[in-house]
CSV table of C-alpha atoms in Angstrom, one decimal:
chain,number,residue,atom,x,y,z
A,1,UNK,CA,36.3,64.9,4.4
A,2,UNK,CA,39.4,63.4,5.9
A,3,UNK,CA,42.4,62.6,3.8
A,4,UNK,CA,45.1,60.2,5.2
A,5,UNK,CA,48.6,59.9,3.9
A,6,UNK,CA,51.0,57.0,4.5
A,7,UNK,CA,54.7,56.1,4.2
A,8,UNK,CA,56.7,58.3,1.8
A,9,UNK,CA,53.5,60.2,0.8
A,10,UNK,CA,53.8,61.9,4.2
A,11,UNK,CA,57.4,63.0,3.3
A,12,UNK,CA,55.8,65.0,0.6
A,13,UNK,CA,52.6,66.3,2.3
A,14,UNK,CA,54.5,66.8,5.6
A,15,UNK,CA,51.5,65.6,7.5
A,16,UNK,CA,49.7,62.3,8.3
A,17,UNK,CA,46.2,63.6,7.5
A,18,UNK,CA,44.2,66.7,6.9
A,19,UNK,CA,40.5,67.7,6.5
A,20,UNK,CA,39.0,69.2,3.4
A,21,UNK,CA,36.3,71.6,4.8
A,22,UNK,CA,34.8,73.0,1.6
A,23,UNK,CA,34.8,72.6,-2.2
A,24,UNK,CA,34.7,68.9,-1.7
A,25,UNK,CA,36.0,66.8,-4.7
A,26,UNK,CA,33.1,64.7,-5.9
A,27,UNK,CA,35.2,61.7,-7.0
A,28,UNK,CA,38.7,60.3,-6.9
A,29,UNK,CA,39.7,62.0,-10.1
A,30,UNK,CA,38.7,65.4,-8.8
A,31,UNK,CA,40.6,64.7,-5.6
A,32,UNK,CA,43.7,63.8,-7.6
A,33,UNK,CA,43.6,67.2,-9.3
A,34,UNK,CA,43.3,68.9,-6.0
A,35,UNK,CA,46.3,67.0,-4.6
A,36,UNK,CA,48.4,67.9,-7.7
A,37,UNK,CA,47.7,71.5,-7.0
A,38,UNK,CA,48.3,71.2,-3.2
A,39,UNK,CA,51.4,69.1,-3.5
A,40,UNK,CA,53.2,69.6,-6.8
A,41,UNK,CA,55.8,67.0,-5.8
A,42,UNK,CA,53.0,64.4,-5.7
A,43,UNK,CA,51.9,64.9,-9.2
A,44,UNK,CA,54.4,62.6,-10.9
A,45,UNK,CA,53.4,59.8,-8.6
A,46,UNK,CA,49.7,60.4,-9.1
A,47,UNK,CA,50.2,60.5,-12.9
A,48,UNK,CA,52.3,57.3,-12.8
A,49,UNK,CA,49.4,55.4,-11.3
A,50,UNK,CA,51.4,53.6,-8.6
A,51,UNK,CA,49.5,55.1,-5.7
A,52,UNK,CA,46.5,53.3,-4.2
A,53,UNK,CA,43.3,54.9,-2.9
A,54,UNK,CA,40.9,53.7,-0.3
A,55,UNK,CA,37.5,55.1,0.7
A,56,UNK,CA,36.5,54.3,4.2
A,57,UNK,CA,39.1,51.5,4.4
A,58,UNK,CA,38.1,49.8,1.1
A,59,UNK,CA,40.3,49.8,-1.9
A,60,UNK,CA,38.9,51.7,-5.0
A,61,UNK,CA,40.4,51.0,-8.4
A,62,UNK,CA,38.1,53.2,-10.5
A,63,UNK,CA,37.0,56.8,-10.3
A,64,UNK,CA,34.6,56.3,-7.5
A,65,UNK,CA,32.2,58.9,-6.0
A,66,UNK,CA,33.2,60.3,-2.7
A,67,UNK,CA,31.1,62.0,0.0
A,68,UNK,CA,32.0,64.9,2.3
A,69,UNK,CA,31.9,62.5,5.3
A,70,UNK,CA,34.3,59.9,3.8
A,71,UNK,CA,37.8,59.0,5.0
A,72,UNK,CA,40.1,58.8,2.0
A,73,UNK,CA,43.5,57.2,2.2
A,74,UNK,CA,46.3,57.6,-0.2
A,75,UNK,CA,49.3,55.3,-0.1
A,76,UNK,CA,52.2,53.9,-2.0
A,77,UNK,CA,52.7,50.2,-2.8
A,78,UNK,CA,52.6,48.2,0.4
A,79,UNK,CA,55.5,46.3,2.0
A,80,UNK,CA,54.1,44.3,4.9
A,81,UNK,CA,54.7,40.6,5.7
B,1,UNK,CA,41.8,35.9,14.7
B,2,UNK,CA,43.5,39.0,13.5
B,3,UNK,CA,46.0,40.8,15.8
B,4,UNK,CA,47.9,44.0,14.9
B,5,UNK,CA,50.2,44.8,17.7
B,6,UNK,CA,53.5,46.3,18.6
B,7,UNK,CA,54.6,43.7,21.1
B,8,UNK,CA,56.5,40.4,20.5
B,9,UNK,CA,54.5,37.1,20.4
B,10,UNK,CA,55.2,33.5,21.4
B,11,UNK,CA,54.5,31.1,18.5
B,12,UNK,CA,53.7,28.1,20.8
B,13,UNK,CA,51.3,30.1,22.9
B,14,UNK,CA,49.5,31.8,20.0
B,15,UNK,CA,49.0,28.5,18.2
B,16,UNK,CA,47.9,26.7,21.4
B,17,UNK,CA,45.1,29.3,22.1
B,18,UNK,CA,43.5,28.3,18.8
B,19,UNK,CA,44.4,24.6,18.7
B,20,UNK,CA,42.9,24.0,22.1
B,21,UNK,CA,39.5,24.9,20.7
B,22,UNK,CA,39.4,22.1,18.1
B,23,UNK,CA,40.2,18.4,18.5
B,24,UNK,CA,39.5,18.0,14.8
B,25,UNK,CA,42.6,19.9,13.8
B,26,UNK,CA,45.3,17.5,12.6
B,27,UNK,CA,47.5,20.0,10.7
B,28,UNK,CA,48.8,23.5,11.3
B,29,UNK,CA,51.0,25.3,8.8
B,30,UNK,CA,52.7,28.4,10.1
B,31,UNK,CA,54.7,31.1,8.4
B,32,UNK,CA,56.8,33.5,10.5
B,33,UNK,CA,58.6,36.5,8.9
B,34,UNK,CA,61.7,38.0,10.5
B,35,UNK,CA,63.8,41.2,10.1
B,36,UNK,CA,66.9,40.1,8.2
B,37,UNK,CA,70.4,41.6,8.7
B,38,UNK,CA,70.9,42.2,5.0
B,39,UNK,CA,68.3,43.2,2.5
B,40,UNK,CA,69.0,44.2,-1.2
B,41,UNK,CA,72.7,43.9,-0.3
B,42,UNK,CA,72.6,46.6,2.4
B,43,UNK,CA,73.3,46.2,6.1
B,44,UNK,CA,70.0,46.8,7.9
B,45,UNK,CA,70.1,48.4,11.3
B,46,UNK,CA,66.4,48.2,12.1
B,47,UNK,CA,63.1,49.0,10.5
B,48,UNK,CA,60.0,51.1,11.2
B,49,UNK,CA,56.8,49.4,10.3
B,50,UNK,CA,53.8,51.7,9.6
B,51,UNK,CA,50.3,50.5,9.4
B,52,UNK,CA,46.8,51.8,8.5
B,53,UNK,CA,45.4,49.8,11.3
B,54,UNK,CA,41.6,49.9,10.8
B,55,UNK,CA,42.0,49.1,7.2
B,56,UNK,CA,44.6,46.4,7.8
B,57,UNK,CA,42.2,44.6,10.1
B,58,UNK,CA,39.4,44.9,7.5
B,59,UNK,CA,41.7,43.7,4.7
B,60,UNK,CA,43.3,40.8,6.6
B,61,UNK,CA,39.8,39.7,7.7
B,62,UNK,CA,38.7,39.5,4.1
B,63,UNK,CA,41.9,37.6,3.1
B,64,UNK,CA,41.4,35.2,6.0
B,65,UNK,CA,37.7,34.6,5.2
B,66,UNK,CA,38.7,33.9,1.5
B,67,UNK,CA,41.4,31.4,2.6
B,68,UNK,CA,39.0,29.7,5.1
B,69,UNK,CA,36.4,29.2,2.4
B,70,UNK,CA,38.8,28.2,-0.4
B,71,UNK,CA,40.8,25.7,1.6
B,72,UNK,CA,38.2,24.4,4.2
B,73,UNK,CA,40.3,25.7,7.1
B,74,UNK,CA,39.0,25.1,10.6
B,75,UNK,CA,40.5,28.4,11.8
B,76,UNK,CA,43.2,30.8,11.0
B,77,UNK,CA,45.4,33.3,12.9
B,78,UNK,CA,47.2,36.3,11.6
B,79,UNK,CA,49.5,38.5,13.8
B,80,UNK,CA,51.3,41.5,12.2
B,81,UNK,CA,53.5,43.8,14.2
B,82,UNK,CA,54.2,47.4,13.7
B,83,UNK,CA,56.5,50.1,15.1
B,84,UNK,CA,60.3,49.8,15.4
B,85,UNK,CA,61.6,46.2,14.8
B,86,UNK,CA,65.2,45.1,15.1
B,87,UNK,CA,67.2,42.4,13.3
B,88,UNK,CA,66.0,38.9,14.2
B,89,UNK,CA,62.6,40.2,15.5
B,90,UNK,CA,59.4,38.6,14.3
B,91,UNK,CA,57.3,40.7,11.9
B,92,UNK,CA,54.4,38.5,11.0
B,93,UNK,CA,52.8,35.1,11.8
B,94,UNK,CA,50.2,33.3,9.8
B,95,UNK,CA,48.9,30.0,11.1
B,96,UNK,CA,46.3,27.9,9.3
B,97,UNK,CA,44.4,25.1,11.1
B,98,UNK,CA,42.9,22.2,9.1
B,99,UNK,CA,42.1,18.5,9.3
B,100,UNK,CA,44.6,17.5,6.7
B,101,UNK,CA,48.0,19.0,5.8
B,102,UNK,CA,47.5,20.1,2.2
B,103,UNK,CA,44.8,22.6,3.1
B,104,UNK,CA,46.9,24.2,5.9
B,105,UNK,CA,49.9,24.6,3.5
B,106,UNK,CA,47.8,26.1,0.7
B,107,UNK,CA,45.8,28.4,3.0
B,108,UNK,CA,48.9,29.8,4.6
B,109,UNK,CA,50.6,30.4,1.2
B,110,UNK,CA,47.4,32.1,-0.1
B,111,UNK,CA,47.2,34.4,2.9
B,112,UNK,CA,50.9,35.4,2.7
B,113,UNK,CA,50.6,36.1,-1.0
B,114,UNK,CA,47.6,38.4,-0.5
B,115,UNK,CA,49.0,40.0,2.7
B,116,UNK,CA,52.1,40.9,0.8
B,117,UNK,CA,50.1,42.4,-2.0
B,118,UNK,CA,47.2,44.2,-0.3
B,119,UNK,CA,47.6,44.6,3.5
B,120,UNK,CA,48.4,48.3,4.2
B,121,UNK,CA,51.7,48.0,6.0
B,122,UNK,CA,54.9,49.9,5.0
B,123,UNK,CA,58.5,49.1,6.0
B,124,UNK,CA,61.1,51.8,6.2
B,125,UNK,CA,64.6,50.3,6.5
B,126,UNK,CA,67.4,52.1,8.3
B,127,UNK,CA,71.0,51.6,7.3
B,128,UNK,CA,74.2,53.3,8.7
B,129,UNK,CA,73.4,56.8,7.6
B,130,UNK,CA,70.3,56.4,5.4
B,131,UNK,CA,66.9,54.9,5.2
B,132,UNK,CA,64.5,53.8,2.5
B,133,UNK,CA,60.9,52.8,2.1
B,134,UNK,CA,60.4,49.3,0.8
B,135,UNK,CA,58.0,48.0,-1.8
B,136,UNK,CA,56.9,44.3,-2.1
B,137,UNK,CA,57.5,42.6,-5.3
B,138,UNK,CA,55.2,39.9,-6.5
C,1,UNK,CA,68.6,18.9,13.1
C,2,UNK,CA,66.7,15.7,13.4
C,3,UNK,CA,65.1,14.7,16.7
C,4,UNK,CA,63.2,11.5,17.3
C,5,UNK,CA,61.8,11.6,20.8
C,6,UNK,CA,59.0,10.5,23.1
C,7,UNK,CA,58.6,13.8,24.9
C,8,UNK,CA,56.5,16.9,24.0
C,9,UNK,CA,58.2,19.9,22.4
C,10,UNK,CA,57.6,23.7,22.5
C,11,UNK,CA,57.4,25.2,19.0
C,12,UNK,CA,58.7,28.6,20.0
C,13,UNK,CA,61.7,27.2,21.8
C,14,UNK,CA,62.6,24.7,19.0
C,15,UNK,CA,62.4,27.4,16.3
C,16,UNK,CA,64.3,29.9,18.4
C,17,UNK,CA,67.3,27.5,18.9
C,18,UNK,CA,67.8,27.4,15.1
C,19,UNK,CA,66.8,30.9,14.3
C,20,UNK,CA,69.2,32.5,16.8
C,21,UNK,CA,72.1,31.0,14.8
C,22,UNK,CA,71.2,32.9,11.6
C,23,UNK,CA,70.5,36.7,11.2
C,24,UNK,CA,70.0,36.0,7.4
C,25,UNK,CA,66.8,34.0,8.0
C,26,UNK,CA,63.8,36.1,7.0
C,27,UNK,CA,61.3,33.3,6.6
C,28,UNK,CA,60.3,30.2,8.6
C,29,UNK,CA,57.6,27.8,7.4
C,30,UNK,CA,56.6,25.3,10.0
C,31,UNK,CA,54.2,22.3,9.8
C,32,UNK,CA,52.9,20.7,13.0
C,33,UNK,CA,50.8,17.5,12.9
C,34,UNK,CA,48.5,16.5,15.8
C,35,UNK,CA,46.5,13.5,16.9
C,36,UNK,CA,42.9,14.1,15.8
C,37,UNK,CA,39.8,13.1,17.7
C,38,UNK,CA,38.2,11.4,14.6
C,39,UNK,CA,40.0,9.6,11.8
C,40,UNK,CA,38.3,7.6,9.0
C,41,UNK,CA,35.0,8.4,10.8
C,42,UNK,CA,36.0,6.6,14.0
C,43,UNK,CA,36.4,8.0,17.5
C,44,UNK,CA,40.1,7.8,18.3
C,45,UNK,CA,41.1,7.2,21.9
C,46,UNK,CA,44.9,7.5,21.5
C,47,UNK,CA,47.6,6.1,19.2
C,48,UNK,CA,50.8,4.2,19.6
C,49,UNK,CA,53.6,5.4,17.3
C,50,UNK,CA,56.3,2.8,16.5
C,51,UNK,CA,59.6,3.8,14.9
C,52,UNK,CA,62.6,2.1,13.4
C,53,UNK,CA,64.7,4.7,15.1
C,54,UNK,CA,68.2,4.3,13.5
C,55,UNK,CA,66.7,4.1,10.0
C,56,UNK,CA,64.3,7.0,10.6
C,57,UNK,CA,67.3,9.3,11.5
C,58,UNK,CA,69.1,8.2,8.4
C,59,UNK,CA,66.1,8.5,6.1
C,60,UNK,CA,65.0,11.9,7.5
C,61,UNK,CA,68.6,13.2,7.2
C,62,UNK,CA,68.5,12.3,3.6
C,63,UNK,CA,65.2,13.9,3.0
C,64,UNK,CA,66.3,17.0,4.8
C,65,UNK,CA,69.6,17.3,2.8
C,66,UNK,CA,67.6,17.0,-0.4
C,67,UNK,CA,65.2,19.8,0.7
C,68,UNK,CA,68.1,22.0,1.7
C,69,UNK,CA,69.8,21.6,-1.7
C,70,UNK,CA,66.7,21.9,-3.8
C,71,UNK,CA,65.2,24.9,-2.0
C,72,UNK,CA,68.4,26.8,-0.8
C,73,UNK,CA,67.4,26.4,2.8
C,74,UNK,CA,69.6,28.0,5.5
C,75,UNK,CA,68.6,25.2,7.9
C,76,UNK,CA,65.9,22.8,8.7
C,77,UNK,CA,64.5,21.1,11.8
C,78,UNK,CA,62.5,17.8,12.0
C,79,UNK,CA,61.1,16.5,15.2
C,80,UNK,CA,59.0,13.3,15.2
C,81,UNK,CA,57.6,11.8,18.4
C,82,UNK,CA,56.9,8.1,19.1
C,83,UNK,CA,55.3,6.1,21.9
C,84,UNK,CA,51.7,6.7,23.2
C,85,UNK,CA,50.2,9.9,22.0
C,86,UNK,CA,46.7,11.2,23.0
C,87,UNK,CA,44.3,13.4,21.2
C,88,UNK,CA,45.5,17.0,20.6
C,89,UNK,CA,49.1,16.0,21.2
C,90,UNK,CA,51.7,17.0,18.7
C,91,UNK,CA,53.2,14.2,16.5
C,92,UNK,CA,55.6,15.9,14.2
C,93,UNK,CA,57.2,19.3,13.5
C,94,UNK,CA,59.0,20.4,10.4
C,95,UNK,CA,60.5,23.9,10.2
C,96,UNK,CA,62.4,25.3,7.2
C,97,UNK,CA,64.5,28.4,7.5
C,98,UNK,CA,65.3,30.5,4.4
C,99,UNK,CA,66.0,34.0,3.3
C,100,UNK,CA,62.7,34.4,1.4
C,101,UNK,CA,59.3,32.9,2.0
C,102,UNK,CA,58.7,30.7,-1.1
C,103,UNK,CA,61.7,28.5,-0.4
C,104,UNK,CA,60.6,27.8,3.2
C,105,UNK,CA,57.1,26.9,2.0
C,106,UNK,CA,58.3,24.6,-0.7
C,107,UNK,CA,61.0,23.0,1.4
C,108,UNK,CA,58.5,22.2,4.2
C,109,UNK,CA,56.0,20.7,1.8
C,110,UNK,CA,58.7,18.6,0.2
C,111,UNK,CA,59.9,17.2,3.5
C,112,UNK,CA,56.4,16.4,4.7
C,113,UNK,CA,55.6,14.6,1.4
C,114,UNK,CA,58.7,12.4,1.7
C,115,UNK,CA,58.4,11.9,5.4
C,116,UNK,CA,54.8,10.6,4.9
C,117,UNK,CA,56.0,8.3,2.1
C,118,UNK,CA,59.3,7.0,3.4
C,119,UNK,CA,60.1,7.6,7.0
C,120,UNK,CA,59.8,4.3,9.0
C,121,UNK,CA,57.0,5.2,11.5
C,122,UNK,CA,53.8,3.4,12.0
C,123,UNK,CA,50.6,4.5,13.8
C,124,UNK,CA,48.3,2.2,15.6
C,125,UNK,CA,45.0,3.8,16.4
C,126,UNK,CA,43.0,2.8,19.4
C,127,UNK,CA,39.2,3.1,19.5
C,128,UNK,CA,36.7,2.0,22.1
C,129,UNK,CA,37.2,-1.7,21.9
C,130,UNK,CA,39.4,-2.1,18.8
C,131,UNK,CA,42.6,-0.9,17.2
C,132,UNK,CA,44.1,-0.7,13.8
C,133,UNK,CA,47.4,0.0,12.0
C,134,UNK,CA,47.3,2.9,9.7
C,135,UNK,CA,48.8,3.3,6.2
C,136,UNK,CA,49.6,6.7,4.7
C,137,UNK,CA,48.0,7.5,1.4
C,138,UNK,CA,49.7,9.7,-1.1
D,1,UNK,CA,72.0,-12.1,10.3
D,2,UNK,CA,69.4,-10.0,12.2
D,3,UNK,CA,65.9,-9.8,10.9
D,4,UNK,CA,63.7,-7.0,12.4
D,5,UNK,CA,59.9,-6.9,12.1
D,6,UNK,CA,57.7,-3.8,12.5
D,7,UNK,CA,54.0,-2.8,13.1
D,8,UNK,CA,51.5,-5.6,12.1
D,9,UNK,CA,54.3,-7.9,10.8
D,10,UNK,CA,55.1,-8.4,14.5
D,11,UNK,CA,51.5,-9.6,15.1
D,12,UNK,CA,52.3,-12.4,12.6
D,13,UNK,CA,55.9,-13.2,13.7
D,14,UNK,CA,55.1,-12.7,17.4
D,15,UNK,CA,58.5,-11.1,17.8
D,16,UNK,CA,60.3,-7.9,17.1
D,17,UNK,CA,63.4,-9.5,15.8
D,18,UNK,CA,65.3,-12.7,15.4
D,19,UNK,CA,68.7,-14.0,14.3
D,20,UNK,CA,69.3,-16.4,11.5
D,21,UNK,CA,72.4,-18.4,12.6
D,22,UNK,CA,73.0,-20.7,9.6
D,23,UNK,CA,71.8,-21.4,6.1
D,24,UNK,CA,71.9,-17.7,5.4
D,25,UNK,CA,69.7,-16.5,2.5
D,26,UNK,CA,72.0,-15.0,-0.1
D,27,UNK,CA,69.6,-12.4,-1.3
D,28,UNK,CA,66.2,-10.8,-0.5
D,29,UNK,CA,64.3,-13.3,-2.7
D,30,UNK,CA,65.8,-16.2,-0.8
D,31,UNK,CA,64.9,-14.5,2.5
D,32,UNK,CA,61.3,-14.1,1.3
D,33,UNK,CA,61.1,-17.8,0.6
D,34,UNK,CA,62.4,-18.6,4.1
D,35,UNK,CA,59.9,-16.2,5.7
D,36,UNK,CA,57.0,-17.8,3.8
D,37,UNK,CA,58.1,-21.1,5.3
D,38,UNK,CA,58.6,-19.8,8.8
D,39,UNK,CA,55.4,-17.7,8.8
D,40,UNK,CA,52.7,-19.0,6.5
D,41,UNK,CA,50.5,-16.0,7.4
D,42,UNK,CA,53.1,-13.7,6.0
D,43,UNK,CA,53.1,-15.3,2.5
D,44,UNK,CA,50.1,-13.4,1.1
D,45,UNK,CA,51.6,-10.1,2.1
D,46,UNK,CA,55.0,-11.0,0.7
D,47,UNK,CA,53.4,-12.1,-2.5
D,48,UNK,CA,51.3,-9.0,-2.8
D,49,UNK,CA,54.5,-6.9,-2.8
D,50,UNK,CA,53.3,-4.3,-0.3
D,51,UNK,CA,56.0,-4.9,2.2
D,52,UNK,CA,59.3,-2.9,2.2
D,53,UNK,CA,62.7,-4.3,2.9
D,54,UNK,CA,65.8,-2.4,4.2
D,55,UNK,CA,69.3,-3.7,4.5
D,56,UNK,CA,71.4,-1.9,7.2
D,57,UNK,CA,68.8,0.9,7.4
D,58,UNK,CA,68.7,1.5,3.6
D,59,UNK,CA,65.7,0.7,1.4
D,60,UNK,CA,66.2,-2.0,-1.2
D,61,UNK,CA,63.7,-2.2,-4.1
D,62,UNK,CA,65.4,-5.0,-6.0
D,63,UNK,CA,66.6,-8.5,-5.2
D,64,UNK,CA,69.8,-7.3,-3.4
D,65,UNK,CA,72.6,-9.5,-2.1
D,66,UNK,CA,72.7,-9.9,1.7
D,67,UNK,CA,75.6,-10.8,4.0
D,68,UNK,CA,75.5,-12.8,7.2
D,69,UNK,CA,76.3,-9.7,9.2
D,70,UNK,CA,73.6,-7.6,7.7
D,71,UNK,CA,70.5,-6.2,9.6
D,72,UNK,CA,67.4,-6.8,7.5
D,73,UNK,CA,64.2,-5.0,8.3
D,74,UNK,CA,60.8,-6.0,7.0
D,75,UNK,CA,57.9,-3.6,7.3
D,76,UNK,CA,54.4,-2.6,6.1
D,77,UNK,CA,53.6,0.7,4.4
D,78,UNK,CA,54.6,3.6,6.8
D,79,UNK,CA,52.2,6.0,8.5
D,80,UNK,CA,54.3,8.7,10.2
D,81,UNK,CA,53.8,12.4,10.1
């Protein structure tokens, strides 16, 4: 499972992406819990609900199932255009 | 057509490539966004534009298809740059091609609104001694 | 700037001339109108565009000033061609320069609406063996 | 007083412009009467109120006064853009 980080999320994780190799979270909520543990500074943002999640380049708004082969992206509000 | 690229583009040439394919096009509305010298009352030096490229292509294609359907567009072009961009440089171009003018205006506005809301790009602005990540407002 | 001319124009170059004057411009909305191959279900060969030039300059300047006031535009460019124009040729360009995107969209739409209603230009369309004067609808 | 004709008005008047040298009409309504006499084919259009008049390159919607030095333009609905 590949996890990608963008914009200021990377300032917290200190990396662009990483792989989860075991104990895969089964859904987005489980992944959020894992992230809170891995990156305590991320917790307040995850709790505040401003971050967006995408599974395989598609937005997810609910607590979707995830598979071990999925690419999950976590990012702050966008600012393109 | 969706293009996500680092390099500068020429508005005339990009529009011509599409326009030359359709003699039925009577109206083209184009929006171009630029890096401004001042944003939120701060002097901007330059900005770094980050993109989640594969997802941006998917997302912009979806937005484009919706606009084409909704406004009967003949075609539509979106170019979005990434990387380091200086003041006065172009950031984005959206061009909507239609028979009549109203569809091109509405299509272009629709695409820009959704692009600002959903396309995975992030601007980091650099000032004299600081920098900050931006967030689009609605 | 108002230009009423016979000759073709390059969108990139015309926008650049204005844009280069203002680093505060973040948004440019542009409308370009073209001669279409089919109009009112008839095959168009070409069209002759007649203008009352001195009055068109006056009238477009007034429309432009109103748009600049109403939508806080930084600047605005209108180019309208006249004479014989063939299919796929550009007829008109309106470009509105502002800090933020909504003003540029609204300003450009406003100008096009009034230009279509009040600017003294007349199109005569030529078909295979006939021709007819057009009339803008609202 | 110079009178200018545009678009299909010229097909009726057979000229782009002409000068009125004497018996100047004092206002647009008097000019309309003169035009009806000079160009009988114009009358139905003048009566139907679709034509527009400009004095010195400014639209007039009412029965405005005109001077002998004015340039009056008469034209059909526009079709620019």
